[in-house]
Short mmCIF file of C-alpha atoms in Angstrom, two decimals:
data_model
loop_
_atom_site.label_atom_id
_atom_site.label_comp_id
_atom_site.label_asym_id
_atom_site.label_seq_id
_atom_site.Cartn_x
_atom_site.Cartn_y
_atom_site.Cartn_z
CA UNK A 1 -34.59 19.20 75.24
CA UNK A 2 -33.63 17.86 72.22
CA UNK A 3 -33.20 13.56 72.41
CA UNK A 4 -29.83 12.54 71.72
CA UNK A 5 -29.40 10.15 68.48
CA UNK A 6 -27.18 6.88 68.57
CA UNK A 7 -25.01 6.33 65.29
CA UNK A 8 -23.26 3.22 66.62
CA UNK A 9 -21.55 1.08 69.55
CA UNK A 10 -17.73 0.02 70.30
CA UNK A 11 -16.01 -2.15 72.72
CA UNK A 12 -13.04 -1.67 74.75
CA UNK A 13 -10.12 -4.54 76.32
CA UNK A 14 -7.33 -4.96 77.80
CA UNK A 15 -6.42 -5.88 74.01
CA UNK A 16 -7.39 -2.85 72.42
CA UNK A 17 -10.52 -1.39 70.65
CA UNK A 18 -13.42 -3.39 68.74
CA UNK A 19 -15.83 -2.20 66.47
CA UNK A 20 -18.52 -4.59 67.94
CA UNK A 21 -20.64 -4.89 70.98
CA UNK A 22 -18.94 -7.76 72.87
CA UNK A 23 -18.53 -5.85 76.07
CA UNK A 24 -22.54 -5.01 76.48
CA UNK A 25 -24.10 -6.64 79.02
CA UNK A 26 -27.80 -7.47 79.88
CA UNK A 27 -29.44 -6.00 82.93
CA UNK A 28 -30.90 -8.55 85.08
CA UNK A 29 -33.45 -6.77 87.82
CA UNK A 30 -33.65 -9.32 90.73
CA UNK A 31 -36.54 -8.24 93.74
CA UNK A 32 -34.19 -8.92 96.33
CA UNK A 33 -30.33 -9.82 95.99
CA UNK A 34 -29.62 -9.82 99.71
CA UNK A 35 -26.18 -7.80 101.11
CA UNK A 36 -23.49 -7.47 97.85
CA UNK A 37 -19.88 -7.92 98.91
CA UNK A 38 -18.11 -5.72 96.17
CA UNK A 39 -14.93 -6.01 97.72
CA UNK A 40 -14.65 -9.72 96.71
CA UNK A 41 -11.85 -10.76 94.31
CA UNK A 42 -10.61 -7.47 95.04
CA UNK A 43 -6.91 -8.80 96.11
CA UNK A 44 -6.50 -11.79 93.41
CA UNK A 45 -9.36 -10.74 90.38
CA UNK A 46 -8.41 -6.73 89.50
CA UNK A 47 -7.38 -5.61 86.48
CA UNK A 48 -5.73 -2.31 87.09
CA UNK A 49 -5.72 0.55 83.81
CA UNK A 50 -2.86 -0.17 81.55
CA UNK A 51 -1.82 3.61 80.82
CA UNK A 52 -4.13 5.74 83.05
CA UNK A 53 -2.55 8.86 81.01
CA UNK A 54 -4.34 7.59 77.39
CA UNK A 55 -7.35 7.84 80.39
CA UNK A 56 -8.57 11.39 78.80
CA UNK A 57 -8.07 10.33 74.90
CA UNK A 58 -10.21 10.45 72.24
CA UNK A 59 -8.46 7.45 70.43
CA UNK A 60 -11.63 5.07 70.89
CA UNK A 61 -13.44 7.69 69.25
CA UNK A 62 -11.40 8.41 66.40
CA UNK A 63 -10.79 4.90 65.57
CA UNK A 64 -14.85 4.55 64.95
CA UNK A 65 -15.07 7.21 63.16
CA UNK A 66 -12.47 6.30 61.10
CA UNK A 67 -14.07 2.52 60.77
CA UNK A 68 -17.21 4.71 59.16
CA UNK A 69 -18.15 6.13 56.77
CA UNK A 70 -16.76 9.71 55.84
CA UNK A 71 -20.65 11.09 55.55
CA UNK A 72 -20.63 10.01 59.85
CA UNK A 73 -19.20 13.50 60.38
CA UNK A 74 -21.48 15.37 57.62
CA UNK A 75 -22.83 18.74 59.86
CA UNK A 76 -20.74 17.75 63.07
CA UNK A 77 -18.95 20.47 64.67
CA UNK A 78 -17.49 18.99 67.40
CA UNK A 79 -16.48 15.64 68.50
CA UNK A 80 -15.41 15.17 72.35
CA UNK A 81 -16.57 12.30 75.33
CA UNK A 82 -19.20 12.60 77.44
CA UNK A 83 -17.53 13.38 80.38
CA UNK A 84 -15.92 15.90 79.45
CA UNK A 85 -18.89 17.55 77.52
CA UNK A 86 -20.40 17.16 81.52
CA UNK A 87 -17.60 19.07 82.96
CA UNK A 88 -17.87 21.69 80.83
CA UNK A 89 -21.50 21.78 81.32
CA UNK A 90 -20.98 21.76 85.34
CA UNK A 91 -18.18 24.17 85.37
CA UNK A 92 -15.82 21.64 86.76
CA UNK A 93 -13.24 21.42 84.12
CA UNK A 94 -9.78 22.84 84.64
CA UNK A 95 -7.80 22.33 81.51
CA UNK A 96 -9.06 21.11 78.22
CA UNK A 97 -6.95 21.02 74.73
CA UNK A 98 -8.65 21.96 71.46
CA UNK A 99 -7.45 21.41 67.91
CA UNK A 100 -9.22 22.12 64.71
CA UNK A 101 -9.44 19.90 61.68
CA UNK A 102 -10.91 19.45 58.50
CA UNK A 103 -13.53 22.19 59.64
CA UNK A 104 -14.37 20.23 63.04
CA UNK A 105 -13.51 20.83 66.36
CA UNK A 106 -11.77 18.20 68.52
CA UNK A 107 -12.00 18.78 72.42
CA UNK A 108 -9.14 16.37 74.89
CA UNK A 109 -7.92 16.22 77.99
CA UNK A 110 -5.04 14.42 77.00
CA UNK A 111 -3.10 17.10 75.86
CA UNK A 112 -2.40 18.43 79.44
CA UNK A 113 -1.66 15.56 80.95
CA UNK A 114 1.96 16.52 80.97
CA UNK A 115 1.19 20.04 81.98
CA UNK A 116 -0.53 19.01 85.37
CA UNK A 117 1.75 20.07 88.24
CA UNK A 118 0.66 20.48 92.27
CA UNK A 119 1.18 18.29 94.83
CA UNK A 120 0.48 14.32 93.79
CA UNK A 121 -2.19 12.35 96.08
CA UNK A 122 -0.79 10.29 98.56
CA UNK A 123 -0.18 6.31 97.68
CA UNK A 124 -2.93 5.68 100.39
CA UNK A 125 -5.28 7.82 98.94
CA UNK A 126 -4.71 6.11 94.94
CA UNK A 127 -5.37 2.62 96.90
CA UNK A 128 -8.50 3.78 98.31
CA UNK A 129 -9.79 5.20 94.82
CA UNK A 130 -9.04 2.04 93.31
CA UNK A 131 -11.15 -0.12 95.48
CA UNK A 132 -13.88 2.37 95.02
CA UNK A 133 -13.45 2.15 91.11
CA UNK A 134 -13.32 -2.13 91.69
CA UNK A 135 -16.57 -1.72 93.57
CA UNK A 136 -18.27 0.09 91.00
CA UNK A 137 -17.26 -2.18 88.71
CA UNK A 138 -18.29 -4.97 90.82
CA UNK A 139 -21.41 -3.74 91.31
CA UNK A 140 -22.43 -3.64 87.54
CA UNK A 141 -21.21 -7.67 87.57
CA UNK A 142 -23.57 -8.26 90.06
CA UNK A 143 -26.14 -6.48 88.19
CA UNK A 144 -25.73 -7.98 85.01
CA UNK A 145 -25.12 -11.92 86.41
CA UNK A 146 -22.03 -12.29 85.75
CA UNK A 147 -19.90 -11.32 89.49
CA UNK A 148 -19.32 -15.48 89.83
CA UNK A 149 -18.30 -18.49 88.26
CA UNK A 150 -20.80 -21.39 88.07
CA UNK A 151 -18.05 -22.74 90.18
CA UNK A 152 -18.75 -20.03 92.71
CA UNK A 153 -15.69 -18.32 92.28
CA UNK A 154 -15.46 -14.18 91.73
CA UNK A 155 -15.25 -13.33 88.11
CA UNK A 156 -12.38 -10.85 87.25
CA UNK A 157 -12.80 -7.06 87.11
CA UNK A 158 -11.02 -5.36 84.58
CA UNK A 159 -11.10 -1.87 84.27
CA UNK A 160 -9.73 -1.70 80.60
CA UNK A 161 -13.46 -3.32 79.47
CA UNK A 162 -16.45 -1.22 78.29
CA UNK A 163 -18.60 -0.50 76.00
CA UNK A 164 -19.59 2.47 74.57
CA UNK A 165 -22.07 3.96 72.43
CA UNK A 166 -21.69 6.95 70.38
CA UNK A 167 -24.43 9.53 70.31
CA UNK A 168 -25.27 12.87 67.94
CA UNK A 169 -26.49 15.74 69.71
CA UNK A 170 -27.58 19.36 69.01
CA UNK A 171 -27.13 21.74 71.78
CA UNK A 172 -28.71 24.52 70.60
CA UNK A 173 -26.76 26.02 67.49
CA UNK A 174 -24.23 23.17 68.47
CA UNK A 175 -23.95 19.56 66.67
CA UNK A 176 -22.01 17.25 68.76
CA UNK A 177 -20.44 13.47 68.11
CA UNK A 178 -19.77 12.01 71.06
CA UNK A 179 -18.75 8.51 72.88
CA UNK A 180 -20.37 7.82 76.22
CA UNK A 181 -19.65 4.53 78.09
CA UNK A 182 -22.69 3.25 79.56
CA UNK A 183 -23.16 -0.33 81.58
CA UNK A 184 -25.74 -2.20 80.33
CA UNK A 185 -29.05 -2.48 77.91
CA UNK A 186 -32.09 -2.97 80.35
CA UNK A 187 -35.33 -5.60 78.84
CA UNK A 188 -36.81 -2.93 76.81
CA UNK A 189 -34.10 -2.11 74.73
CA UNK A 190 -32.67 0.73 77.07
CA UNK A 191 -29.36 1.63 78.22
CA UNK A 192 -29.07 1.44 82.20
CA UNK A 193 -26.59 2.64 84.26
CA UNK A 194 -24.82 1.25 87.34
CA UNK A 195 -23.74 4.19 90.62
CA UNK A 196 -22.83 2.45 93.83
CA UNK A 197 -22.32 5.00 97.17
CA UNK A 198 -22.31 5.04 100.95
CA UNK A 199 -24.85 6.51 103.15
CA UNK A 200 -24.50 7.31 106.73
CA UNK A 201 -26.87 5.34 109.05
CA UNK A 202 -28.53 9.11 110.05
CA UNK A 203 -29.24 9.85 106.50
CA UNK A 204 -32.45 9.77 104.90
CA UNK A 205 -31.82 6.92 101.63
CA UNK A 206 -34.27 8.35 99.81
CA UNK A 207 -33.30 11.87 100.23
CA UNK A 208 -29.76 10.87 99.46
CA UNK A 209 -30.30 8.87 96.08
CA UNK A 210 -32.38 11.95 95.07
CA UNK A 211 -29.73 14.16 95.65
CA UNK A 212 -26.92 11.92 93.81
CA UNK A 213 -29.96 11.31 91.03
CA UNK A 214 -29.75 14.99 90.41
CA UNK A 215 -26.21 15.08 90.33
CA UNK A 216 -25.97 12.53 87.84
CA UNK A 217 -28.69 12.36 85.57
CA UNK A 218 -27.60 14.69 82.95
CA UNK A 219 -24.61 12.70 81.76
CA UNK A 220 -27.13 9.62 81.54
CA UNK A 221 -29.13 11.40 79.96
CA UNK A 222 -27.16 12.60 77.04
CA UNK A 223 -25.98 9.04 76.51
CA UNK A 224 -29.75 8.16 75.83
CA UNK A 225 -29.85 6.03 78.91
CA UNK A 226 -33.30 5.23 80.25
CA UNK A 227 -32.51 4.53 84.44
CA UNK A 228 -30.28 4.40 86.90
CA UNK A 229 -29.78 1.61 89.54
CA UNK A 230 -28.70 3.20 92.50
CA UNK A 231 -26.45 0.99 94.95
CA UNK A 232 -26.71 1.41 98.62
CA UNK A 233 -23.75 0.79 101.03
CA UNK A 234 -25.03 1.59 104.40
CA UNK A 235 -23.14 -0.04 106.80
CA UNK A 236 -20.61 1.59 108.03
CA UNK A 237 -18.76 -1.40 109.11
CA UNK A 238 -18.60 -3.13 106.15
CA UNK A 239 -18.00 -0.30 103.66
CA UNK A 240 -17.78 -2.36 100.25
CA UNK A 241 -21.41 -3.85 101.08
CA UNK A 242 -24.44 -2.77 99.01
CA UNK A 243 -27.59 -3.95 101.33
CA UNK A 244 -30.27 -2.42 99.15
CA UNK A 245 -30.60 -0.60 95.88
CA UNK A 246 -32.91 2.33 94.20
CA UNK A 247 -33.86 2.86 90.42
CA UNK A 248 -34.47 6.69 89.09
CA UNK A 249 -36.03 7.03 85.61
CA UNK A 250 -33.87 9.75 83.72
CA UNK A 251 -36.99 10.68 82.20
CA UNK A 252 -38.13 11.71 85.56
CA UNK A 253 -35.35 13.73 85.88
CA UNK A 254 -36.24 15.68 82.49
CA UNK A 255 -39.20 16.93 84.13
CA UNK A 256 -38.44 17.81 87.64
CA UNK A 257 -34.69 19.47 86.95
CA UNK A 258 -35.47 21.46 83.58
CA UNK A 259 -34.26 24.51 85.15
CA UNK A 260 -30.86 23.00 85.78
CA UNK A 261 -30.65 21.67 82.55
CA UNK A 262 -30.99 25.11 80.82
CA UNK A 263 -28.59 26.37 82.90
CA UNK A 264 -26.07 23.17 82.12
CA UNK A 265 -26.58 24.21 78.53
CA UNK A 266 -26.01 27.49 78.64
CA UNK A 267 -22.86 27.21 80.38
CA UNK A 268 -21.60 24.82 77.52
CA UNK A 269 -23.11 26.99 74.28
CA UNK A 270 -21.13 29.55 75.87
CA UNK A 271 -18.23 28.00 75.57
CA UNK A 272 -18.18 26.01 72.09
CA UNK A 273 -19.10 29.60 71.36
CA UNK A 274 -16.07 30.61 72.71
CA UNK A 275 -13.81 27.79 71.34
CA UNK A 276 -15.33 28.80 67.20
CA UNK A 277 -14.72 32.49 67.88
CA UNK A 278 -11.24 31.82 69.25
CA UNK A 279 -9.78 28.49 67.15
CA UNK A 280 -9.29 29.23 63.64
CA UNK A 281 -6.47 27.41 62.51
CA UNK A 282 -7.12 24.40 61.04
CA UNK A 283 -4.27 22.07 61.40
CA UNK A 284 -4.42 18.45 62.99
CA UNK A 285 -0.72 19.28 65.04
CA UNK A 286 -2.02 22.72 66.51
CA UNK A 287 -3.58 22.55 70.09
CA UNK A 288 -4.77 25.29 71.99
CA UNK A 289 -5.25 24.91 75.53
CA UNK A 290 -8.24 26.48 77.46
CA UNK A 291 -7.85 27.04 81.70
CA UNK A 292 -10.31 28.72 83.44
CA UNK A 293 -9.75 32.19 83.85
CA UNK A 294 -7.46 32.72 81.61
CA UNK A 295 -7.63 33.40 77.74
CA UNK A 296 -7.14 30.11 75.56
CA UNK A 297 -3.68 29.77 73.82
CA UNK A 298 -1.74 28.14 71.20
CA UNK A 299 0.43 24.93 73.56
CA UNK A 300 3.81 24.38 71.07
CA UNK A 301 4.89 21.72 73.78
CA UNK A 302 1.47 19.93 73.70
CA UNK A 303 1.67 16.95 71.87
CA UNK A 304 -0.81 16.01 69.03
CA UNK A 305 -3.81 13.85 69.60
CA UNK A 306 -5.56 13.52 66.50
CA UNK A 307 -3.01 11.19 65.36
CA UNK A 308 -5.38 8.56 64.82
CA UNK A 309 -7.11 10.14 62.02
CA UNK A 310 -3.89 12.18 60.68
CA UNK A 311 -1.68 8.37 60.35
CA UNK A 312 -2.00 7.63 56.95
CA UNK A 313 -1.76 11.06 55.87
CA UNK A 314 2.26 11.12 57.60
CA UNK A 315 3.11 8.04 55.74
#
C-alpha cells in the first residue's frame, strides 16, 4: 500500500475558499471529559450549508490547483474528492459525471444533481440529519477546545468551515490528485479525525467501534490521517450525549484489513480503467455520465463543471 503524498492545504467559509490553513484545528486529548452534550447551541448557534447542491463540486479543488503552479498536475491522471474516490472504491456510488481535459480526467457528482429524481425524504427526516451533522460537528469543537466561550457560552457551528488537505496518490497504474477534508492535526504532526455514533446499551463498545473502525478507515487513510477518535453516545435517553470515547490507529487498520483493501482497490482500478477506455474526448464542456449498470454516456443537458479552470479561457 502505497502512502499517500500531501502537496498542500485549503480552507473553506461561509465566505468562500482560502488558500491558507485558518480552519485547522489542534487536537487536544483530555483523559476524561465527562458526558458531551452535542446538541447544545443546536437551536440558536447552527450554521446551515449555503447551497447544499455545490455539496458534490470540485470548485475548492480547482481553485487550488489553479492558485499553483501548472507543474502541480505534471503525471496526474485524475483529479476527484475523497469521498467520492471511497464510493467508488465501496461500490456505493450511483451516478458520477466525468469530463476530460487537457489530458486529465475530472470525476463530479455535481453534474447529476439535476438528474436525481425518486421520491424526496420527508422534512422530518432532513431535520433529524441535520442535528446528526451539528453533532458531528460539535463533537470535533469539543475535541479541539474550542465548543465554548471563555464566557461559557456555545461557540457556533458552521457547516460551510473546513479544512482540507490535498493528497497525490498512485493506485496501482493510477495517479490521483485529490482533496480530503480532515478535522484536526494531532501533537505529532498528524492529521486526526473526529466520528461520533450511538450504541445500544446491549452492544458490546468495543466490538462496535471495531466494526465502524473498519468501515471507515480507508477514507482516513488515503487522506494520510494517523487516528481516529471514536465518540460514544450510549444513552439512549439522551441521544446527542457522548459519555466516553475510543481512538483506532489507521495504521492498525493497514495491517489487520489488507485483504479488504485489495479488494477496495481493485474495484476502483477497474473502473478508472473503465473511465480511460471509454472518455476520449477532450473538451472542458463535455460530460459523460456513468450509472451503475448501465454503459457510460455523453449528458448534452449536464451542465459544465470545470468552469473554474476553463474562466479565463471564455473571456
Amino acid at each position: 500500500m502505497e502512502l499517500p503524498k500531501q502537496l498542500g492545504t485549503f480552507s473553506v467559509t461561509s465566505d468562500g475558499f482560502f488558500n491558507d490553513d485558518r480552519n485547522l484545528r489542534s487536537y487536544k486529548p483530555v483523559a476524561d471529559r465527562g458526558r458531551l452534550d452535542l446538541d447544545k447551541g443546536y437551536d440558536a448557534k447552527f450554521v446551515d450549508y449555503k447551497d447544499e447542491e455545490d455539496d458534490g463540486d470540485l470548485d475548492n479543488i480547482l481553485k487550488w490547483i489553479k492558485s499553483q503552479d501548472p507543474n502541480v498536475l505534471a503525471g496526474v491522471e485524475f483529479v476527484t474528492r475523497r469521498a467520492i474516490l471511497t464510493k467508488v472504491m465501496r461500490g456505493q456510488w450511483w451516478k458520477l459525471a466525468v469530463t476530460k481535459f487537457n489530458g486529465i480526467w475530472y470525476i463530479s457528482t455535481t453534474a447529476v444533481h439535476e438528474q436525481k429524481t425518486g421520491k424526496q425524504p420527508s422534512a422530518e427526516k432532513q431535520k433529524g440529519d441535520k442535528r446528526k451533522l451539528y453533532w458531528g460537528h460539535k463533537f470535533e469543537q469539543y475535541m479541539t477546545g474550542c465548543a465554548d466561550s471563555p464566557e461559557g457560552e456555545p461557540n457556533t457551528v458552521d457547516l460551510n468551515e473546513g479544512f482540507y488537505t490535498v493528497v497525490k496518490y498512485k493506485l496501482k497504474s493510477h495517479s490521483l490528485l485529490f482533496s480530503a477534508e480532515v478535522d484536526a492535526i494531532g501533537e505529532t504532526g498528524s492529521y486526526v479525525e473526529f466520528k461520533t455514533f450511538a450504541i445500544p446499551q446491549k452492544k458490546d463498545v468495543d466490538q462496535e467501534v471495531n466494526t465502524k473502525f473498519k468501515n471507515c478507515w480507508v477514507q482516513s487513510y488515503l487522506a494520510g490521517v494517523d487516528e481516529i477518535v471514536f465518540g460514544i453516545r450510549r444513552d439512549d435517553k439522551a441521544k446527542g450525549v457522548v459519555t466516553e470515547s475510543q481512538t483506532r490507529k489507521i495504521t492498525d487498520g493497514k495491517a489487520e484489513y489488507d485483504s479488504d483493501w485489495k479488494s477496495y482497490a481493485d474495484r476502483c482500478d477497474k473502473f478508472l480503467s473503465e473511465v480511460k477506455d471509454y472518455v476520449k474526448e477532450d473538451n472542458a464542456s463535455i460530460v459523460y455520465l456513468y450509472q451503475h449498470g448501465q454503459k457510460p454516456y455523453k449528458e448534452p443537458k449536464a451542465r459544465p463543471f470545470l468552469t473554474v479552470l476553463t474562466a479565463d479561457d471564455e473571456q
